[in-house]
Amino acid sequence: MSQKYLAESPILDFRSDAIQALIAERGWSSLDPVARIGAAYDFARNEILFGYNSDDALPASRVLADGYGQCNTKGTLLMALLRALDIPCRFHGFTIDKGLQRGVVPELVYPLAPRNIIHSWVEVLIDGKWINLEGFILDQGVLRALQETFPDRTSLCAYGAGTDCLQAPLVEWSGQSTYIQKTGINHDFGIFDSPDDFYKDHRQLSGLRGLLYRFFVRHWMNRRVARIRQGHVPIIPGGADNLLPKQASIILKETV
């Protein structure tokens, strides 16, 4: 396997003191490969809470220090942990329709959000096969609150979720691909060796909108996520139609 899938980078800074200390403290290096993936995955899913950082392209050590993240930043940390544990992995970039984030994005500023939002998942190599990992994005507290709020729904594309099996989504690591935002994906950028390569050409929210997001809107969104985690799920105007994907999901094949 090419060393490019195990390499450190400015964003995947897995030799940082904080990441190395975490791995040593948890004893993950002594586990077999499948268990190493599971340990890093479970940490990213539930010990790094769902939330919005100041930028997508933060180093993994910064995401760890923040203690929260979304698809892109949690993915960065997961990739760094996997490579530190000698597990080959790579980056797959997409966009999602902004409707997937409705309910987290306040209605007052929702019209200002870009139609297409940068999204990604992590692909990990195990037993000669690439596995897609996306189910780590929502922590269990947020997912449980959505399940309890919508007990009769199977499809939900809002509040940070994009799934056709809300009550039993494929989010637990079992050696198979995991998903939680897949039904909101509307464009596939393809595979990259690292997030650094992707973010050279693909960035979100520059200028005034970027400043508003970093210094105001994301903090508002994080407070809303915290309330969702507590069971206070806001009502989205427009009824049930706004809880569904805005278009048919693009066809995403398992990578081999």
PDB file of C-alpha atoms in Angstrom:
ATOM      1  CA  MET A   1       0.000   0.000   0.000  1.00  0.00           C
ATOM      2  CA  SER A   2       1.293   3.433  -0.943  1.00  0.00           C
ATOM      3  CA  GLN A   3       2.676   5.467   1.922  1.00  0.00           C
ATOM      4  CA  LYS A   4       0.521   8.389   0.776  1.00  0.00           C
ATOM      5  CA  TYR A   5      -2.411   6.881   2.686  1.00  0.00           C
ATOM      6  CA  LEU A   6      -0.362   6.840   5.897  1.00  0.00           C
ATOM      7  CA  ALA A   7       1.429  10.182   5.513  1.00  0.00           C
ATOM      8  CA  GLU A   8       1.250  13.104   7.924  1.00  0.00           C
ATOM      9  CA  SER A   9       0.297  16.533   6.555  1.00  0.00           C
ATOM     10  CA  PRO A  10      -0.280  20.015   8.003  1.00  0.00           C
ATOM     11  CA  ILE A  11      -3.977  19.151   8.497  1.00  0.00           C
ATOM     12  CA  LEU A  12      -3.395  15.513   9.466  1.00  0.00           C
ATOM     13  CA  ASP A  13      -0.886  16.419  12.168  1.00  0.00           C
ATOM     14  CA  PHE A  14      -1.052  13.067  13.957  1.00  0.00           C
ATOM     15  CA  ARG A  15       2.430  13.397  15.440  1.00  0.00           C
ATOM     16  CA  SER A  16       1.210  16.287  17.591  1.00  0.00           C
ATOM     17  CA  ASP A  17       1.650  15.791  21.323  1.00  0.00           C
ATOM     18  CA  ALA A  18      -2.096  15.803  22.038  1.00  0.00           C
ATOM     19  CA  ILE A  19      -2.953  13.104  19.496  1.00  0.00           C
ATOM     20  CA  GLN A  20      -0.036  10.897  20.486  1.00  0.00           C
ATOM     21  CA  ALA A  21      -0.936  11.280  24.166  1.00  0.00           C
ATOM     22  CA  LEU A  22      -4.563  10.300  23.474  1.00  0.00           C
ATOM     23  CA  ILE A  23      -3.519   7.154  21.625  1.00  0.00           C
ATOM     24  CA  ALA A  24      -1.067   6.173  24.357  1.00  0.00           C
ATOM     25  CA  GLU A  25      -3.604   6.823  27.124  1.00  0.00           C
ATOM     26  CA  ARG A  26      -6.268   4.680  25.427  1.00  0.00           C
ATOM     27  CA  GLY A  27      -3.872   1.877  24.486  1.00  0.00           C
ATOM     28  CA  TRP A  28      -5.259   1.750  20.955  1.00  0.00           C
ATOM     29  CA  SER A  29      -1.963   0.761  19.316  1.00  0.00           C
ATOM     30  CA  SER A  30      -2.098  -2.661  20.980  1.00  0.00           C
ATOM     31  CA  LEU A  31      -5.433  -3.544  19.340  1.00  0.00           C
ATOM     32  CA  ASP A  32      -5.865  -5.526  16.130  1.00  0.00           C
ATOM     33  CA  PRO A  33      -6.558  -3.431  12.989  1.00  0.00           C
ATOM     34  CA  VAL A  34     -10.349  -3.819  13.008  1.00  0.00           C
ATOM     35  CA  ALA A  35     -10.523  -2.851  16.690  1.00  0.00           C
ATOM     36  CA  ARG A  36      -8.168   0.091  16.110  1.00  0.00           C
ATOM     37  CA  ILE A  37     -10.530   1.434  13.462  1.00  0.00           C
ATOM     38  CA  GLY A  38     -13.488   0.922  15.788  1.00  0.00           C
ATOM     39  CA  ALA A  39     -11.815   2.673  18.712  1.00  0.00           C
ATOM     40  CA  ALA A  40     -10.878   5.736  16.645  1.00  0.00           C
ATOM     41  CA  TYR A  41     -14.291   5.773  14.967  1.00  0.00           C
ATOM     42  CA  ASP A  42     -16.242   5.549  18.236  1.00  0.00           C
ATOM     43  CA  PHE A  43     -14.107   8.310  19.740  1.00  0.00           C
ATOM     44  CA  ALA A  44     -14.760  10.617  16.778  1.00  0.00           C
ATOM     45  CA  ARG A  45     -18.482   9.791  16.800  1.00  0.00           C
ATOM     46  CA  ASN A  46     -19.351  10.225  20.463  1.00  0.00           C
ATOM     47  CA  GLU A  47     -16.492  11.840  22.352  1.00  0.00           C
ATOM     48  CA  ILE A  48     -16.134  14.600  19.769  1.00  0.00           C
ATOM     49  CA  LEU A  49     -19.604  16.117  19.838  1.00  0.00           C
ATOM     50  CA  PHE A  50     -21.470  17.262  16.755  1.00  0.00           C
ATOM     51  CA  GLY A  51     -20.862  20.993  16.324  1.00  0.00           C
ATOM     52  CA  TYR A  52     -19.436  23.658  14.056  1.00  0.00           C
ATOM     53  CA  ASN A  53     -15.799  24.771  14.142  1.00  0.00           C
ATOM     54  CA  SER A  54     -14.358  28.020  12.807  1.00  0.00           C
ATOM     55  CA  ASP A  55     -13.149  26.433   9.543  1.00  0.00           C
ATOM     56  CA  ASP A  56     -13.224  23.160   7.620  1.00  0.00           C
ATOM     57  CA  ALA A  57      -9.452  23.039   7.123  1.00  0.00           C
ATOM     58  CA  LEU A  58      -8.408  22.999  10.789  1.00  0.00           C
ATOM     59  CA  PRO A  59      -5.569  20.677  11.828  1.00  0.00           C
ATOM     60  CA  ALA A  60      -6.667  17.501  13.575  1.00  0.00           C
ATOM     61  CA  SER A  61      -5.034  18.605  16.834  1.00  0.00           C
ATOM     62  CA  ARG A  62      -7.201  21.737  16.823  1.00  0.00           C
ATOM     63  CA  VAL A  63     -10.366  19.692  16.297  1.00  0.00           C
ATOM     64  CA  LEU A  64      -9.345  17.507  19.231  1.00  0.00           C
ATOM     65  CA  ALA A  65      -8.806  20.617  21.354  1.00  0.00           C
ATOM     66  CA  ASP A  66     -12.196  22.036  20.323  1.00  0.00           C
ATOM     67  CA  GLY A  67     -13.893  18.785  21.356  1.00  0.00           C
ATOM     68  CA  TYR A  68     -16.573  19.115  18.669  1.00  0.00           C
ATOM     69  CA  GLY A  69     -16.863  19.017  14.901  1.00  0.00           C
ATOM     70  CA  GLN A  70     -18.969  18.358  11.822  1.00  0.00           C
ATOM     71  CA  CYS A  71     -18.469  16.052   8.842  1.00  0.00           C
ATOM     72  CA  ASN A  72     -15.271  17.660   7.578  1.00  0.00           C
ATOM     73  CA  THR A  73     -13.530  18.419  10.858  1.00  0.00           C
ATOM     74  CA  LYS A  74     -14.504  15.190  12.594  1.00  0.00           C
ATOM     75  CA  GLY A  75     -13.293  13.419   9.466  1.00  0.00           C
ATOM     76  CA  THR A  76      -9.945  15.184   9.697  1.00  0.00           C
ATOM     77  CA  LEU A  77      -9.478  13.999  13.273  1.00  0.00           C
ATOM     78  CA  LEU A  78     -10.578  10.462  12.419  1.00  0.00           C
ATOM     79  CA  MET A  79      -8.116  10.314   9.510  1.00  0.00           C
ATOM     80  CA  ALA A  80      -5.290  11.559  11.736  1.00  0.00           C
ATOM     81  CA  LEU A  81      -6.065   8.943  14.372  1.00  0.00           C
ATOM     82  CA  LEU A  82      -6.257   6.168  11.779  1.00  0.00           C
ATOM     83  CA  ARG A  83      -2.949   7.093  10.178  1.00  0.00           C
ATOM     84  CA  ALA A  84      -1.321   7.368  13.588  1.00  0.00           C
ATOM     85  CA  LEU A  85      -2.555   3.806  14.178  1.00  0.00           C
ATOM     86  CA  ASP A  86      -1.045   2.648  10.867  1.00  0.00           C
ATOM     87  CA  ILE A  87      -4.445   2.288   9.167  1.00  0.00           C
ATOM     88  CA  PRO A  88      -4.453   3.518   5.525  1.00  0.00           C
ATOM     89  CA  CYS A  89      -7.209   6.018   4.788  1.00  0.00           C
ATOM     90  CA  ARG A  90      -8.172   8.667   2.266  1.00  0.00           C
ATOM     91  CA  PHE A  91     -10.599  11.575   1.792  1.00  0.00           C
ATOM     92  CA  HIS A  92     -13.726  11.621  -0.376  1.00  0.00           C
ATOM     93  CA  GLY A  93     -15.216  15.042  -1.083  1.00  0.00           C
ATOM     94  CA  PHE A  94     -18.807  15.954  -1.903  1.00  0.00           C
ATOM     95  CA  THR A  95     -21.403  18.666  -1.479  1.00  0.00           C
ATOM     96  CA  ILE A  96     -24.730  18.307   0.303  1.00  0.00           C
ATOM     97  CA  ASP A  97     -27.897  20.326  -0.216  1.00  0.00           C
ATOM     98  CA  LYS A  98     -28.248  22.947   2.505  1.00  0.00           C
ATOM     99  CA  GLY A  99     -31.663  21.517   3.396  1.00  0.00           C
ATOM    100  CA  LEU A 100     -29.843  18.806   5.343  1.00  0.00           C
ATOM    101  CA  GLN A 101     -28.712  21.482   7.810  1.00  0.00           C
ATOM    102  CA  ARG A 102     -32.074  23.157   8.173  1.00  0.00           C
ATOM    103  CA  GLY A 103     -33.196  23.181  11.767  1.00  0.00           C
ATOM    104  CA  VAL A 104     -29.587  23.592  12.874  1.00  0.00           C
ATOM    105  CA  VAL A 105     -29.082  26.703  10.754  1.00  0.00           C
ATOM    106  CA  PRO A 106     -31.440  29.343  12.238  1.00  0.00           C
ATOM    107  CA  GLU A 107     -34.313  30.311   9.928  1.00  0.00           C
ATOM    108  CA  LEU A 108     -33.298  33.974  10.085  1.00  0.00           C
ATOM    109  CA  VAL A 109     -30.010  33.275   8.297  1.00  0.00           C
ATOM    110  CA  TYR A 110     -30.966  30.115   6.388  1.00  0.00           C
ATOM    111  CA  PRO A 111     -31.584  32.036   3.109  1.00  0.00           C
ATOM    112  CA  LEU A 112     -27.984  33.292   3.265  1.00  0.00           C
ATOM    113  CA  ALA A 113     -26.492  29.783   3.439  1.00  0.00           C
ATOM    114  CA  PRO A 114     -24.983  28.502   0.159  1.00  0.00           C
ATOM    115  CA  ARG A 115     -27.178  26.044  -1.714  1.00  0.00           C
ATOM    116  CA  ASN A 116     -24.394  23.454  -1.810  1.00  0.00           C
ATOM    117  CA  ILE A 117     -22.311  22.822   1.320  1.00  0.00           C
ATOM    118  CA  ILE A 118     -18.904  21.132   1.370  1.00  0.00           C
ATOM    119  CA  HIS A 119     -19.135  17.588   2.747  1.00  0.00           C
ATOM    120  CA  SER A 120     -16.795  14.629   3.062  1.00  0.00           C
ATOM    121  CA  TRP A 121     -16.380  11.147   4.414  1.00  0.00           C
ATOM    122  CA  VAL A 122     -13.381   8.989   5.262  1.00  0.00           C
ATOM    123  CA  GLU A 123     -12.462   5.842   3.341  1.00  0.00           C
ATOM    124  CA  VAL A 124     -10.447   3.241   5.244  1.00  0.00           C
ATOM    125  CA  LEU A 125      -8.631   0.221   3.847  1.00  0.00           C
ATOM    126  CA  ILE A 126      -9.255  -3.052   5.656  1.00  0.00           C
ATOM    127  CA  ASP A 127      -8.666  -6.570   4.295  1.00  0.00           C
ATOM    128  CA  GLY A 128      -7.972  -5.195   0.831  1.00  0.00           C
ATOM    129  CA  LYS A 129     -11.283  -3.298   0.584  1.00  0.00           C
ATOM    130  CA  TRP A 130     -12.091   0.385   0.972  1.00  0.00           C
ATOM    131  CA  ILE A 131     -14.872   1.056   3.509  1.00  0.00           C
ATOM    132  CA  ASN A 132     -16.837   4.334   3.613  1.00  0.00           C
ATOM    133  CA  LEU A 133     -17.107   5.967   7.040  1.00  0.00           C
ATOM    134  CA  GLU A 134     -19.668   8.757   7.377  1.00  0.00           C
ATOM    135  CA  GLY A 135     -21.775   7.622  10.331  1.00  0.00           C
ATOM    136  CA  PHE A 136     -19.515   9.310  12.895  1.00  0.00           C
ATOM    137  CA  ILE A 137     -20.882  12.810  12.255  1.00  0.00           C
ATOM    138  CA  LEU A 138     -23.813  12.928  14.703  1.00  0.00           C
ATOM    139  CA  ASP A 139     -23.077  11.982  18.300  1.00  0.00           C
ATOM    140  CA  GLN A 140     -25.496   9.556  19.911  1.00  0.00           C
ATOM    141  CA  GLY A 141     -27.197  12.275  21.948  1.00  0.00           C
ATOM    142  CA  VAL A 142     -28.213  14.247  18.856  1.00  0.00           C
ATOM    143  CA  LEU A 143     -29.229  11.123  16.937  1.00  0.00           C
ATOM    144  CA  ARG A 144     -31.333   9.832  19.834  1.00  0.00           C
ATOM    145  CA  ALA A 145     -33.147  13.176  20.140  1.00  0.00           C
ATOM    146  CA  LEU A 146     -34.055  13.097  16.434  1.00  0.00           C
ATOM    147  CA  GLN A 147     -35.248   9.488  16.702  1.00  0.00           C
ATOM    148  CA  GLU A 148     -37.436  10.310  19.681  1.00  0.00           C
ATOM    149  CA  THR A 149     -38.828  13.450  18.032  1.00  0.00           C
ATOM    150  CA  PHE A 150     -39.695  11.641  14.791  1.00  0.00           C
ATOM    151  CA  PRO A 151     -40.540   8.067  15.920  1.00  0.00           C
ATOM    152  CA  ASP A 152     -42.633   7.330  12.829  1.00  0.00           C
ATOM    153  CA  ARG A 153     -40.224   8.679  10.225  1.00  0.00           C
ATOM    154  CA  THR A 154     -37.851   6.528   8.198  1.00  0.00           C
ATOM    155  CA  SER A 155     -36.488   9.271   5.929  1.00  0.00           C
ATOM    156  CA  LEU A 156     -35.114  12.496   7.389  1.00  0.00           C
ATOM    157  CA  CYS A 157     -32.980  15.090   5.612  1.00  0.00           C
ATOM    158  CA  ALA A 158     -32.706  17.935   8.118  1.00  0.00           C
ATOM    159  CA  TYR A 159     -31.132  18.759  11.504  1.00  0.00           C
ATOM    160  CA  GLY A 160     -27.760  17.442  10.262  1.00  0.00           C
ATOM    161  CA  ALA A 161     -29.126  14.006   9.332  1.00  0.00           C
ATOM    162  CA  GLY A 162     -29.620  12.579   5.852  1.00  0.00           C
ATOM    163  CA  THR A 163     -30.850   9.000   6.093  1.00  0.00           C
ATOM    164  CA  ASP A 164     -33.607   6.709   4.875  1.00  0.00           C
ATOM    165  CA  CYS A 165     -33.462   4.592   8.035  1.00  0.00           C
ATOM    166  CA  LEU A 166     -33.659   7.085  10.890  1.00  0.00           C
ATOM    167  CA  GLN A 167     -34.626   4.582  13.574  1.00  0.00           C
ATOM    168  CA  ALA A 168     -31.799   2.175  12.700  1.00  0.00           C
ATOM    169  CA  PRO A 169     -29.137   4.045  10.697  1.00  0.00           C
ATOM    170  CA  LEU A 170     -25.848   2.389   9.799  1.00  0.00           C
ATOM    171  CA  VAL A 171     -23.697   4.304  12.274  1.00  0.00           C
ATOM    172  CA  GLU A 172     -22.092   1.593  14.444  1.00  0.00           C
ATOM    173  CA  TRP A 173     -18.671   0.300  13.379  1.00  0.00           C
ATOM    174  CA  SER A 174     -19.019  -3.363  12.407  1.00  0.00           C
ATOM    175  CA  GLY A 175     -16.429  -3.647   9.649  1.00  0.00           C
ATOM    176  CA  GLN A 176     -18.907  -2.274   7.084  1.00  0.00           C
ATOM    177  CA  SER A 177     -19.585   1.172   5.636  1.00  0.00           C
ATOM    178  CA  THR A 178     -21.482   3.648   7.826  1.00  0.00           C
ATOM    179  CA  TYR A 179     -23.677   6.582   6.784  1.00  0.00           C
ATOM    180  CA  ILE A 180     -25.742   9.377   8.362  1.00  0.00           C
ATOM    181  CA  GLN A 181     -25.821  12.222   5.765  1.00  0.00           C
ATOM    182  CA  LYS A 182     -25.751  10.234   2.531  1.00  0.00           C
ATOM    183  CA  THR A 183     -29.220  11.183   1.243  1.00  0.00           C
ATOM    184  CA  GLY A 184     -28.320  14.881   1.193  1.00  0.00           C
ATOM    185  CA  ILE A 185     -25.337  14.445  -1.152  1.00  0.00           C
ATOM    186  CA  ASN A 186     -25.809  16.201  -4.488  1.00  0.00           C
ATOM    187  CA  HIS A 187     -22.304  16.300  -6.003  1.00  0.00           C
ATOM    188  CA  ASP A 188     -19.254  14.023  -5.907  1.00  0.00           C
ATOM    189  CA  PHE A 189     -15.792  15.615  -6.155  1.00  0.00           C
ATOM    190  CA  GLY A 190     -14.016  12.267  -5.971  1.00  0.00           C
ATOM    191  CA  ILE A 191     -11.170  10.842  -3.896  1.00  0.00           C
ATOM    192  CA  PHE A 192      -8.168  12.731  -2.500  1.00  0.00           C
ATOM    193  CA  ASP A 193      -5.065  11.502  -0.699  1.00  0.00           C
ATOM    194  CA  SER A 194      -5.623  13.997   2.124  1.00  0.00           C
ATOM    195  CA  PRO A 195      -7.934  16.843   3.145  1.00  0.00           C
ATOM    196  CA  ASP A 196      -5.051  19.231   2.396  1.00  0.00           C
ATOM    197  CA  ASP A 197      -5.298  18.294  -1.307  1.00  0.00           C
ATOM    198  CA  PHE A 198      -9.060  18.846  -1.344  1.00  0.00           C
ATOM    199  CA  TYR A 199      -9.082  22.207   0.447  1.00  0.00           C
ATOM    200  CA  LYS A 200      -6.528  23.679  -1.947  1.00  0.00           C
ATOM    201  CA  ASP A 201      -9.342  24.066  -4.462  1.00  0.00           C
ATOM    202  CA  HIS A 202     -12.585  23.687  -2.480  1.00  0.00           C
ATOM    203  CA  ARG A 203     -13.456  26.076   0.325  1.00  0.00           C
ATOM    204  CA  GLN A 204     -16.695  27.444   1.763  1.00  0.00           C
ATOM    205  CA  LEU A 205     -17.861  30.893   2.887  1.00  0.00           C
ATOM    206  CA  SER A 206     -15.337  33.583   2.086  1.00  0.00           C
ATOM    207  CA  GLY A 207     -15.664  37.334   2.559  1.00  0.00           C
ATOM    208  CA  LEU A 208     -18.438  38.842   4.677  1.00  0.00           C
ATOM    209  CA  ARG A 209     -20.476  35.620   4.855  1.00  0.00           C
ATOM    210  CA  GLY A 210     -17.410  33.802   6.105  1.00  0.00           C
ATOM    211  CA  LEU A 211     -16.824  36.355   8.845  1.00  0.00           C
ATOM    212  CA  LEU A 212     -20.472  36.244   9.900  1.00  0.00           C
ATOM    213  CA  TYR A 213     -20.317  32.461  10.066  1.00  0.00           C
ATOM    214  CA  ARG A 214     -17.073  32.248  12.053  1.00  0.00           C
ATOM    215  CA  PHE A 215     -17.851  34.937  14.599  1.00  0.00           C
ATOM    216  CA  PHE A 216     -21.628  34.740  14.971  1.00  0.00           C
ATOM    217  CA  VAL A 217     -23.684  32.155  13.082  1.00  0.00           C
ATOM    218  CA  ARG A 218     -21.735  29.017  14.045  1.00  0.00           C
ATOM    219  CA  HIS A 219     -22.031  29.860  17.751  1.00  0.00           C
ATOM    220  CA  TRP A 220     -25.780  30.235  17.272  1.00  0.00           C
ATOM    221  CA  MET A 221     -25.847  26.874  15.479  1.00  0.00           C
ATOM    222  CA  ASN A 222     -23.859  25.217  18.261  1.00  0.00           C
ATOM    223  CA  ARG A 223     -26.347  26.448  20.843  1.00  0.00           C
ATOM    224  CA  ARG A 224     -29.150  24.968  18.750  1.00  0.00           C
ATOM    225  CA  VAL A 225     -27.319  21.639  18.504  1.00  0.00           C
ATOM    226  CA  ALA A 226     -26.886  21.617  22.288  1.00  0.00           C
ATOM    227  CA  ARG A 227     -30.626  22.143  22.712  1.00  0.00           C
ATOM    228  CA  ILE A 228     -31.388  19.376  20.199  1.00  0.00           C
ATOM    229  CA  ARG A 229     -29.135  17.068  22.231  1.00  0.00           C
ATOM    230  CA  GLN A 230     -31.295  17.919  25.254  1.00  0.00           C
ATOM    231  CA  GLY A 231     -34.450  16.963  23.335  1.00  0.00           C
ATOM    232  CA  HIS A 232     -35.548  20.439  22.220  1.00  0.00           C
ATOM    233  CA  VAL A 233     -35.804  19.949  18.439  1.00  0.00           C
ATOM    234  CA  PRO A 234     -36.997  23.142  16.689  1.00  0.00           C
ATOM    235  CA  ILE A 235     -39.885  23.015  14.222  1.00  0.00           C
ATOM    236  CA  ILE A 236     -38.938  23.640  10.600  1.00  0.00           C
ATOM    237  CA  PRO A 237     -41.488  25.789   8.713  1.00  0.00           C
ATOM    238  CA  GLY A 238     -43.172  24.266   5.693  1.00  0.00           C
ATOM    239  CA  GLY A 239     -44.206  20.904   7.065  1.00  0.00           C
ATOM    240  CA  ALA A 240     -43.039  17.418   6.221  1.00  0.00           C
ATOM    241  CA  ASP A 241     -41.832  18.309   2.717  1.00  0.00           C
ATOM    242  CA  ASN A 242     -38.915  20.174   4.279  1.00  0.00           C
ATOM    243  CA  LEU A 243     -37.819  17.033   6.115  1.00  0.00           C
ATOM    244  CA  LEU A 244     -37.106  15.172   2.855  1.00  0.00           C
ATOM    245  CA  PRO A 245     -34.173  15.395   0.397  1.00  0.00           C
ATOM    246  CA  LYS A 246     -34.638  18.156  -2.152  1.00  0.00           C
ATOM    247  CA  GLN A 247     -33.714  15.807  -4.999  1.00  0.00           C
ATOM    248  CA  ALA A 248     -33.112  12.134  -5.634  1.00  0.00           C
ATOM    249  CA  SER A 249     -29.816  11.041  -4.103  1.00  0.00           C
ATOM    250  CA  ILE A 250     -26.978  10.635  -6.583  1.00  0.00           C
ATOM    251  CA  ILE A 251     -25.759   7.092  -7.090  1.00  0.00           C
ATOM    252  CA  LEU A 252     -22.788   6.411  -4.829  1.00  0.00           C
ATOM    253  CA  LYS A 253     -21.107   3.068  -5.334  1.00  0.00           C
ATOM    254  CA  GLU A 254     -19.011   1.199  -2.785  1.00  0.00           C
ATOM    255  CA  THR A 255     -15.323   1.651  -3.603  1.00  0.00           C
ATOM    256  CA  VAL A 256     -13.201  -1.447  -4.068  1.00  0.00           C
TER     257      VAL A 256
END
